[in-house]
CSV table of C-alpha atoms and ligand atoms in Angstrom, one decimal:
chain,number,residue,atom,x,y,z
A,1,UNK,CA,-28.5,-13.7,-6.8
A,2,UNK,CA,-25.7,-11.2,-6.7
A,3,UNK,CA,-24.4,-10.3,-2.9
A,4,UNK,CA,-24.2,-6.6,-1.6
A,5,UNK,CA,-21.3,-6.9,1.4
A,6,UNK,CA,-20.1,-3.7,3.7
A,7,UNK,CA,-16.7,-3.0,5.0
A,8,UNK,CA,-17.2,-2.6,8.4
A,9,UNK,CA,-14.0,0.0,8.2
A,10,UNK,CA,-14.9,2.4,5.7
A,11,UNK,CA,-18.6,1.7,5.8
A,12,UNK,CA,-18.0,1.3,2.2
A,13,UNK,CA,-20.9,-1.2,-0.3
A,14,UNK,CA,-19.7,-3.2,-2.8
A,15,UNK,CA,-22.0,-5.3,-5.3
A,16,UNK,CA,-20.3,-8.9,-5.0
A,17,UNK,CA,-21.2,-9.8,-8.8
A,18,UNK,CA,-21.2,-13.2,-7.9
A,19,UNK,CA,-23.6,-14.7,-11.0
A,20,UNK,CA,-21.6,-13.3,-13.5
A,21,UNK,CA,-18.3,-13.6,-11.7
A,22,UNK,CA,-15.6,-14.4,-13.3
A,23,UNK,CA,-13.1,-17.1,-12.9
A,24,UNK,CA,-9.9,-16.0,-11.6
A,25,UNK,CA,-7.9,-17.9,-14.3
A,26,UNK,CA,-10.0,-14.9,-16.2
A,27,UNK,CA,-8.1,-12.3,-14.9
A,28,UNK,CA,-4.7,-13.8,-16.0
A,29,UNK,CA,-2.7,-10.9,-18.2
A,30,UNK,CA,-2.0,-11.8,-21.7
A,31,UNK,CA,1.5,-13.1,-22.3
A,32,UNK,CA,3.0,-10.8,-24.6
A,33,UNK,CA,6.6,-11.3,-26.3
A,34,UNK,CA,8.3,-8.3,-25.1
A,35,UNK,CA,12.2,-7.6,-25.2
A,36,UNK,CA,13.2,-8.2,-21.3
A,37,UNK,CA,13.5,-4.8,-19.5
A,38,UNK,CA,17.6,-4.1,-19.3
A,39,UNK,CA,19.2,-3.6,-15.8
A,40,UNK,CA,21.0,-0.8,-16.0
A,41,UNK,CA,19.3,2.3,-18.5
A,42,UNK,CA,21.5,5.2,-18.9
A,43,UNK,CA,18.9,7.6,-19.6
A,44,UNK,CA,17.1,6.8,-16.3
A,45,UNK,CA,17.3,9.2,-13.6
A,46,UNK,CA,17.3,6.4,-10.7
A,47,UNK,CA,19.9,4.4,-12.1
A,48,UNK,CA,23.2,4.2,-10.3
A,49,UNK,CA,25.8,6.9,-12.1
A,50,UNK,CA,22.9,9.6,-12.3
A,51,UNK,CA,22.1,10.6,-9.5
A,52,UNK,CA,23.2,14.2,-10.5
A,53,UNK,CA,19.9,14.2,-12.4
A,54,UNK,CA,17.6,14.3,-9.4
A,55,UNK,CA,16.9,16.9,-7.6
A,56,UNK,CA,17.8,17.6,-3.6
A,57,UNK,CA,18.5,13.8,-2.3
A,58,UNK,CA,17.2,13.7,1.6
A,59,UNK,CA,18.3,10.2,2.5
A,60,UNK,CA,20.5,7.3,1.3
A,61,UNK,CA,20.9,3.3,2.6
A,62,UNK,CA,23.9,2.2,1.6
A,63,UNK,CA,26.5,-0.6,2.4
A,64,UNK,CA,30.2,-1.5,0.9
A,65,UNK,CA,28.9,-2.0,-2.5
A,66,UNK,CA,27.3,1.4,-2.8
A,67,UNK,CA,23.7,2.6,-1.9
A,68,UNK,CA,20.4,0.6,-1.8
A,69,UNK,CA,17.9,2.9,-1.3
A,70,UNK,CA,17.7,6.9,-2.3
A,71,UNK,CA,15.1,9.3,-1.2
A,72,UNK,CA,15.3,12.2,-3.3
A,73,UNK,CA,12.4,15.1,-3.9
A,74,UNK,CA,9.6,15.1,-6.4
A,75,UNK,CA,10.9,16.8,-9.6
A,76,UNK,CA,7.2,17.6,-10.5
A,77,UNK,CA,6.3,18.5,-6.3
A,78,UNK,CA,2.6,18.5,-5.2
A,79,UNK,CA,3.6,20.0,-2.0
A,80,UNK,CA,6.5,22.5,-1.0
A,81,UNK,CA,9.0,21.9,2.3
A,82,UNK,CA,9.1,26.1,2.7
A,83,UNK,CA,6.8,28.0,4.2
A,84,UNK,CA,4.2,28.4,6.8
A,85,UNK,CA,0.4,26.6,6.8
A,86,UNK,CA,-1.6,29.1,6.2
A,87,UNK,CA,-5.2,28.2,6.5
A,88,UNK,CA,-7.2,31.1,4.9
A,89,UNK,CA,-11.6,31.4,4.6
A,90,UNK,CA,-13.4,33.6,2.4
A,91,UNK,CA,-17.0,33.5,2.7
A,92,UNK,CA,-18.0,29.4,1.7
A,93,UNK,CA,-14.5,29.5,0.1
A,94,UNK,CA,-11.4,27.4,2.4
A,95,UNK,CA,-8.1,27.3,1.0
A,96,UNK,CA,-4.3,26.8,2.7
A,97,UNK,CA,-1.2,26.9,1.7
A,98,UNK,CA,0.4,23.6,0.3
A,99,UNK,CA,3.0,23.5,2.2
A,100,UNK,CA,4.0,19.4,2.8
A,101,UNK,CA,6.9,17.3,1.1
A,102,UNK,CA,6.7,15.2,-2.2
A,103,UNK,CA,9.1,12.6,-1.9
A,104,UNK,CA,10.6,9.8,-4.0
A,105,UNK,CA,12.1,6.4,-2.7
A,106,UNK,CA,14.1,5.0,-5.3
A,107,UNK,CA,13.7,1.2,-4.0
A,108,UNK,CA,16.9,-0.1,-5.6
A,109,UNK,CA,19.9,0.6,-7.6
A,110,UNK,CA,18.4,-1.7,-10.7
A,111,UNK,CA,16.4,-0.8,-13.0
A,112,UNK,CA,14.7,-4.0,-14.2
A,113,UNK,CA,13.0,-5.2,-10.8
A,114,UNK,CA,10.2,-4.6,-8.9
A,115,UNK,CA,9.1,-6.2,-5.4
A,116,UNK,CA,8.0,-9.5,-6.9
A,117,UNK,CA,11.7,-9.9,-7.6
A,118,UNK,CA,13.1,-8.7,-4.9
A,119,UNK,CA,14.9,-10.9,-1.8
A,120,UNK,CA,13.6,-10.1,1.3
A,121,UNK,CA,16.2,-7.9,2.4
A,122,UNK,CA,15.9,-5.9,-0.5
A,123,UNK,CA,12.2,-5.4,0.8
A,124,UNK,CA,13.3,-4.6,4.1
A,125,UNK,CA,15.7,-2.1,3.0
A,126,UNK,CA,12.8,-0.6,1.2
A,127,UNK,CA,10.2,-0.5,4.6
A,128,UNK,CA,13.2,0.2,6.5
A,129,UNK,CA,13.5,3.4,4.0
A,130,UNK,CA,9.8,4.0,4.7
A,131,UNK,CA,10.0,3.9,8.8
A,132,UNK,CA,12.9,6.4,8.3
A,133,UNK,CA,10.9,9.0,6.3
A,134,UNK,CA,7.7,8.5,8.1
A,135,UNK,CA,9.5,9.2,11.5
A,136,UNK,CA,11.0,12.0,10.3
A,137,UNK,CA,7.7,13.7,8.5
A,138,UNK,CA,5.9,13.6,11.7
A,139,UNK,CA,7.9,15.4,14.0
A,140,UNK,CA,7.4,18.3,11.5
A,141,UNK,CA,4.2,20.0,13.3
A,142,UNK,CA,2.9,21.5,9.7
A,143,UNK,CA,2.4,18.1,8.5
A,144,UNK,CA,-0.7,16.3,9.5
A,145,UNK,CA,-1.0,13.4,7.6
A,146,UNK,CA,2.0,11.1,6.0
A,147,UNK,CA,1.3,8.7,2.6
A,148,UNK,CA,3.5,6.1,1.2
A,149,UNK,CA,2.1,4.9,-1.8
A,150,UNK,CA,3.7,2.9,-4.8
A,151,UNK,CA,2.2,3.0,-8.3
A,152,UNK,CA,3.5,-0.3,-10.3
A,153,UNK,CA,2.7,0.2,-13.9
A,154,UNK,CA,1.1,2.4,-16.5
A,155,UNK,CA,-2.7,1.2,-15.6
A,156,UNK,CA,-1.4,2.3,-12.1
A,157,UNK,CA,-0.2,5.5,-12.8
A,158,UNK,CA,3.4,5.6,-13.7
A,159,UNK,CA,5.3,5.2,-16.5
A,160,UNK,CA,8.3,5.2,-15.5
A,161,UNK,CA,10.3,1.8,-15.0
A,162,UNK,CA,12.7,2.1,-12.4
A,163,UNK,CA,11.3,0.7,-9.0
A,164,UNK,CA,10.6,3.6,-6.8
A,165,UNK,CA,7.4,4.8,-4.9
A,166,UNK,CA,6.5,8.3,-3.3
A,167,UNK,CA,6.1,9.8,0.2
A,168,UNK,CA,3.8,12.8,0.6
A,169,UNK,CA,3.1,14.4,3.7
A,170,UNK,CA,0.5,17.0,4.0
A,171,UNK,CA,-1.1,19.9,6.1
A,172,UNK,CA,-4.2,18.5,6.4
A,173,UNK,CA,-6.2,14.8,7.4
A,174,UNK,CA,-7.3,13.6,4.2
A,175,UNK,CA,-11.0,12.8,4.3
A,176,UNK,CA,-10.6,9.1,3.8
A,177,UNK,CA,-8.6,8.6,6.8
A,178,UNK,CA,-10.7,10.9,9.0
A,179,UNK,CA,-13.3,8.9,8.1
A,180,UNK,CA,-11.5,5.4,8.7
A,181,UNK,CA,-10.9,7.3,12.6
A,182,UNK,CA,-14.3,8.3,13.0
A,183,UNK,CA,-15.5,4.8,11.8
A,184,UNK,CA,-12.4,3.1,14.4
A,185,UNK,CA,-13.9,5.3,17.3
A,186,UNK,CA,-17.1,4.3,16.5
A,187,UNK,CA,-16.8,0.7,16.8
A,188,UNK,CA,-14.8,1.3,20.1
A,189,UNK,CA,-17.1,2.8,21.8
A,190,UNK,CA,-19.7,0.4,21.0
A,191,UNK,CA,-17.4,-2.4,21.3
A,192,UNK,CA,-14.7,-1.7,23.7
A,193,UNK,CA,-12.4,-3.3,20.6
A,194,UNK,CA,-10.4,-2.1,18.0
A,195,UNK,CA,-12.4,-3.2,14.9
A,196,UNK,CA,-9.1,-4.2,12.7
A,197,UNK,CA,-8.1,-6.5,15.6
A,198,UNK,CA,-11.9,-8.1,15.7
A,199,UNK,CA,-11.3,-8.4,11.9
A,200,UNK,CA,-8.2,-9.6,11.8
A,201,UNK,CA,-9.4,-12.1,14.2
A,202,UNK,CA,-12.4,-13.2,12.4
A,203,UNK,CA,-9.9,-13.9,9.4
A,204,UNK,CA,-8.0,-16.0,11.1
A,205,UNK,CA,-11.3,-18.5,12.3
A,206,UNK,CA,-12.8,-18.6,8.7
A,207,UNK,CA,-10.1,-19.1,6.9
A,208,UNK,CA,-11.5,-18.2,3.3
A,209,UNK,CA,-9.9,-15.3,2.6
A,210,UNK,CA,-6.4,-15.9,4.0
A,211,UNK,CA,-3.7,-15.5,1.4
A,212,UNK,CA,-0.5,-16.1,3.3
A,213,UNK,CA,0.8,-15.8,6.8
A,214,UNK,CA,3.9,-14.7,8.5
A,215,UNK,CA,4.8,-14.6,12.1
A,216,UNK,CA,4.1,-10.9,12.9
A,217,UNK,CA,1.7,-10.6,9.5
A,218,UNK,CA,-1.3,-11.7,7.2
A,219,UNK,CA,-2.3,-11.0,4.2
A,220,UNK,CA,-5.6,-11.5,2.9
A,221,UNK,CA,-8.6,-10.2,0.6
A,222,UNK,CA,-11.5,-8.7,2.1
A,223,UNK,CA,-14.9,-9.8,2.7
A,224,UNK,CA,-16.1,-6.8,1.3
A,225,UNK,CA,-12.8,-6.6,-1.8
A,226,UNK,CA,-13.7,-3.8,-3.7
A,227,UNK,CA,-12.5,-4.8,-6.9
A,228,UNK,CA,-10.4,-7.8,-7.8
A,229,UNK,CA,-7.6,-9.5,-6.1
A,230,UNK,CA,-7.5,-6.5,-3.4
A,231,UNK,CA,-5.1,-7.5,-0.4
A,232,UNK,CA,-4.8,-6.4,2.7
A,233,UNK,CA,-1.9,-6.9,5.0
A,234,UNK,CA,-2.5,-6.5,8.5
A,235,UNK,CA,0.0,-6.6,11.6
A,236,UNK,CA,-1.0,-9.0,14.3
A,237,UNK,CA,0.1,-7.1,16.8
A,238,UNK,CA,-1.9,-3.8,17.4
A,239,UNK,CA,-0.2,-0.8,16.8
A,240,UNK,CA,-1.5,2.6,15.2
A,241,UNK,CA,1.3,4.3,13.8
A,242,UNK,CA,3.2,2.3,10.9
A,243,UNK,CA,6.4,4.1,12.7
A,244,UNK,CA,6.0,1.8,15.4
A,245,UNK,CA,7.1,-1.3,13.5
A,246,UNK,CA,10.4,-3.2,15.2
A,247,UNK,CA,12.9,-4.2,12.9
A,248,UNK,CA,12.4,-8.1,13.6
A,249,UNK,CA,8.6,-6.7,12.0
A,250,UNK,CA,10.4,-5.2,9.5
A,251,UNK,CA,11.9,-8.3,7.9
A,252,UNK,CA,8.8,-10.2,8.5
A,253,UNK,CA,6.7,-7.9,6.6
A,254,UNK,CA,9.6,-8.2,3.7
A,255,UNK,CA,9.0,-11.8,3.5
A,256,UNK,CA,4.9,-11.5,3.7
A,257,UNK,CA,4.9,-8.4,0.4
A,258,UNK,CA,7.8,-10.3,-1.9
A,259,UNK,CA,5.4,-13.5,-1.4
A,260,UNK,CA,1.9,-11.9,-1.5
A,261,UNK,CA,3.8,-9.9,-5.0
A,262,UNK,CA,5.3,-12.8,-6.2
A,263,UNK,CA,2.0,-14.6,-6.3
A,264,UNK,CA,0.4,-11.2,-7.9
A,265,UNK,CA,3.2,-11.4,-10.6
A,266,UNK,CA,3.1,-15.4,-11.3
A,267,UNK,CA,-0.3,-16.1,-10.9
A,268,UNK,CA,-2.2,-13.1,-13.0
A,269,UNK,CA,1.6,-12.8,-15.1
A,270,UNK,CA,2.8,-9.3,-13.5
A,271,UNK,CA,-0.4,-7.1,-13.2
A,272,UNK,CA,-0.4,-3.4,-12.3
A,273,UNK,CA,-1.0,-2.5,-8.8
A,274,UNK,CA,-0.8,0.4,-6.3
A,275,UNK,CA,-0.4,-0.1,-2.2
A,276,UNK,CA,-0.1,2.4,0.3
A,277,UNK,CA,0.0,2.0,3.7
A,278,UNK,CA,-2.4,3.5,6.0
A,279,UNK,CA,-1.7,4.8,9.3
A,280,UNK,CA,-3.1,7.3,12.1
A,281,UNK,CA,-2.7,11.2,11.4
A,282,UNK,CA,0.7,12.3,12.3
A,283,UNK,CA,0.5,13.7,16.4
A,284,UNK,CA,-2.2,11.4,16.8
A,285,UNK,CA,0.3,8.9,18.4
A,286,UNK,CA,-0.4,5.0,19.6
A,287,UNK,CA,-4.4,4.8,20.0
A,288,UNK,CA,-6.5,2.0,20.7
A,289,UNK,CA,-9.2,2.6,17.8
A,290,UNK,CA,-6.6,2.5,14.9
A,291,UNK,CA,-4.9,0.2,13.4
A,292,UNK,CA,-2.1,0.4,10.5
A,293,UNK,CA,-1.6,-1.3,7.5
A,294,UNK,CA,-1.0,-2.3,3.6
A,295,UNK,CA,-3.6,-2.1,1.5
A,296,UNK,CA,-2.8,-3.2,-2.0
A,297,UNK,CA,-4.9,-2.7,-5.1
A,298,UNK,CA,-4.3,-4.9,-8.8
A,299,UNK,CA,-5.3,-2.8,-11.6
A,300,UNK,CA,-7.3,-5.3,-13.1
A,301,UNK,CA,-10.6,-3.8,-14.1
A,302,UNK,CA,-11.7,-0.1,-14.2
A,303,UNK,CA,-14.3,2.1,-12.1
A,304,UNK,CA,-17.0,3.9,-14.5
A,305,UNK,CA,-20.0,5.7,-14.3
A,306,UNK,CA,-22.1,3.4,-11.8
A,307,UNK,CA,-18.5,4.0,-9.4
A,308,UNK,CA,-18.7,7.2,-9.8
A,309,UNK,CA,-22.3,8.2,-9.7
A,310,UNK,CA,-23.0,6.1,-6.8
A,311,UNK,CA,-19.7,5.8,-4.3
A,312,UNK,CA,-20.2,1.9,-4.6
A,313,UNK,CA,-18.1,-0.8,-6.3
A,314,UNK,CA,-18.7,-3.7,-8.9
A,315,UNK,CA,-16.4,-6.6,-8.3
A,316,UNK,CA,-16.9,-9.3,-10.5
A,317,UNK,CA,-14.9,-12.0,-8.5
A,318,UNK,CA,-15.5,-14.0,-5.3
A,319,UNK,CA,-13.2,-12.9,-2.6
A,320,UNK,CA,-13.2,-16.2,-1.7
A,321,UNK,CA,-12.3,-17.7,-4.9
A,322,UNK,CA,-9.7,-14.7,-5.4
A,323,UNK,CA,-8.2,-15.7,-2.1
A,324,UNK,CA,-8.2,-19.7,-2.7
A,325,UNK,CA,-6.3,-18.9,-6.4
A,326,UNK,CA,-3.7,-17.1,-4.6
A,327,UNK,CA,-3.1,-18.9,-2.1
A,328,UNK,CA,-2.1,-22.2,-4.4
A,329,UNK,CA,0.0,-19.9,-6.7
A,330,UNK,CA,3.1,-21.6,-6.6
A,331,UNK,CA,6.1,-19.2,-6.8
A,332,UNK,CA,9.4,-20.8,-8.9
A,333,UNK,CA,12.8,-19.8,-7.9
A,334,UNK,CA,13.6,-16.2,-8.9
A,335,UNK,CA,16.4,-15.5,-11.9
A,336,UNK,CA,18.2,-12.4,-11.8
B,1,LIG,ZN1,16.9,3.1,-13.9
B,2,LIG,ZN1,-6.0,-3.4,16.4
C-alpha cells in the first residue's frame, strides 16, 4: 500500500509511492556524448577579463592570483536598492513598493565548474561570500527577509553556464517562511524544543536517511522527501540565523555540500538541482524556535496537476532507499 508521511516542519503531505517506486539506479541521467564545457568563454559575462559587462559589482574575494568570488547586481532585477517601502491598501487590494536587492554571486572565476568540482575551499569561499552579503542585507531595516538560492541547470532554471547563484532580499516575510515560524513556535510551545533539533536528533538514532556527516553538519533526506533525492543539510549546533555560522562552520559545511554534490553529480551523472538556504526573517535575530539550513532539491521529476490542484506531492522513491544509494556513491578523484 502506498505511504502518506507529514513533514512535521511545514506540515506539508506527501504520497510516498512506495508500490510503484522506482529504483534509484532509475533515476540515473542518460550519458550523453557532449563536447566538454571549455574553461574560459569569452562571451560570458562572469568570466575573468569581463567584468566590464556586468553591471554595479558590490563585493569581491580575491587573493594574489586575482578574485574568487564577485557579487555583482541582477542585470534583469526583481527588486530595486532605491527607494522607500511603501506599503499601500485599496479596498481588498495590498500592494508595496519593491524595493529589495537582486544580487548575483559569481562562485568562481571558471567557467566550466560547478560545486561538485569544486575543492573545499573553493566552497567556503563561496558560503564565506554568502555570510558576507547576508550580514550586510539585514542591517538594511527595508529588507525583511534575505534568500540565497542557486539554480544548477536548465530543468532548474538557468541557462546560463558559468557557476553563480543569486541573493534577493525583500520587503516582506515570504509566506513559506512565516509559515515554517509559525509551525517552529508551535512545536515550542507544546514541546519546550526546537522541532529541527528534535529532528535532527531523531536522524541521527535511525540512521536510514543519513547521507553523510561532518563534524558541525549532516546531510540527509527527509522522512517526508517531497520529491526525489531531496537533501537537507542541517547544522548540529542550534542557531537561527545562517549569519551566525563561525568560520571553522564555514569550512565544514564546504566539505559536507562538495560531498553531498559530488555524490549528486556521480551517482545520478550530474542532475539539475536548486538549494537555498533557509533562515529566520532578517531583525528576527537568534530564537529558540528556528533553525537554519540547506535545503537542496534534484530536478529529477516534475510537479503537475495532482501538485498543483492539491498542495501535496508524489514521490516515487523511498527516502530510505534514496538515502542508502547515496550514501555508497563512491566519489573518484576530481580532474580539472
Ligand atoms: Zn564564464
Ligand atoms: Zn534547533
Amino acid at each position: 500500500m502506498p505511504e502518506l508521511r507529514q513533514n512535521i516542519i511545514t506540515r506539508d503531505w506527501v504520497i510516498i509511492a512506495k508500490e510503484r517506486a522506482q529504483r534509484p539506479e532509475d533515476f540515473v541521467r542518460e550519458k550523453k556524448r557532449v563536447a566538454p564545457t571549455p574553461n574560459y568563454d569569452a562571451g560570458c559575462p562572469f568570466c575573468p577579463g569581463n567584468e566590464h559587462l556586468t553591471i554595479k559589482e558590490l563585493y569581491r574575494l580575491t587573493d594574489h592570483t586575482g578574485w574568487k568570488t564577485r557579487v555583482v547586481l541582477n542585470k534583469f532585477p526583481a527588486l530595486s536598492l532605491e527607494g522607500d517601502r511603501v506599503r499601500r491598501i485599496d479596498g481588498i487590494h495590498r500592494s508595496m513598493t519593491g524595493v529589495g536587492s537582486h544580487e548575483v554571486i559569481i562562485e568562481n572565476p571558471r567557467h566550466d565548474l560547478s560545486p561538485a568540482l569544486y575543492t573545499h575551499q573553493e566552497m567556503s569561499d563561496v558560503i564565506d561570500t554568502y555570510r558576507r552579503r547576508y550580514a550586510d542585507l539585514r542591517k538594511d531595516r527595508r529588507i525583511e527577509a534575505v534568500i540565497i538560492f542557486k539554480n544548477h541547470g536548465p530543468d532548474a532554471g538557468t541557462s546560463l553556464l558559468h557557476p553563480h547563484s543569486q541573493v534577493a532580499a525583500m520587503p516582506i516575510v515570504p509566506t513559506q517562511i512565516r509559515s515554517r515560524i509559525e509551525e517552529g513556535i508551535r512545536h515550542f510551545d507544546e514541546m519546550g524544543e526546537c522541532v529541527y533539533c528534535r529532528t535532527l536528533r531523531q536522524e541521527l538514532r535511525d540512521r536510514q536517511r543519513i547521507v553523510f556527516e561532518t563534524e558541525h553538519f549532516v546531510a540527509f533526506v527527509p522522512y517526508a522527501a517531497l520529491s526525489p533525492f531531496h537533501l537537507w543539510i542541517y547544522p548540529r549546533r542550534h542557531s537561527s540565523s545562517f549569519d551566525d555560522i563561525y568560520d571553522s562552520e564555514i569550512d565544514d559545511l564546504a566539505e559536507n555540500m562538495t560531498t553531498v554534490f559530488a555524490k549528486l553529480y556521480h551517482g545520478l551523472n550530474n542532475p539539475d538541482y536548486n538549494y537555498s538556504i533557509r533562515s529566520i526573517p532578517a531583525h528576527d535575530g537568534s530564537r529558540e524556535y528556528f533553525h537554519w539550513y540547506v535545503a537542496i532539491i534534484p530536478r529529477i521529476t516534475k510537479a503537475a496537476g495532482f501538485e498543483i490542484g492539491s498542495g501535496m506531492y508524489i514521490n516515487q522513491t523511498v527516502p530510505e532507499e534514496s538515502a542508502a544509494y547515496l550514501r555508497k556513491v563512491e566519489i573518484p578523484p576530481v580532474t580539472r
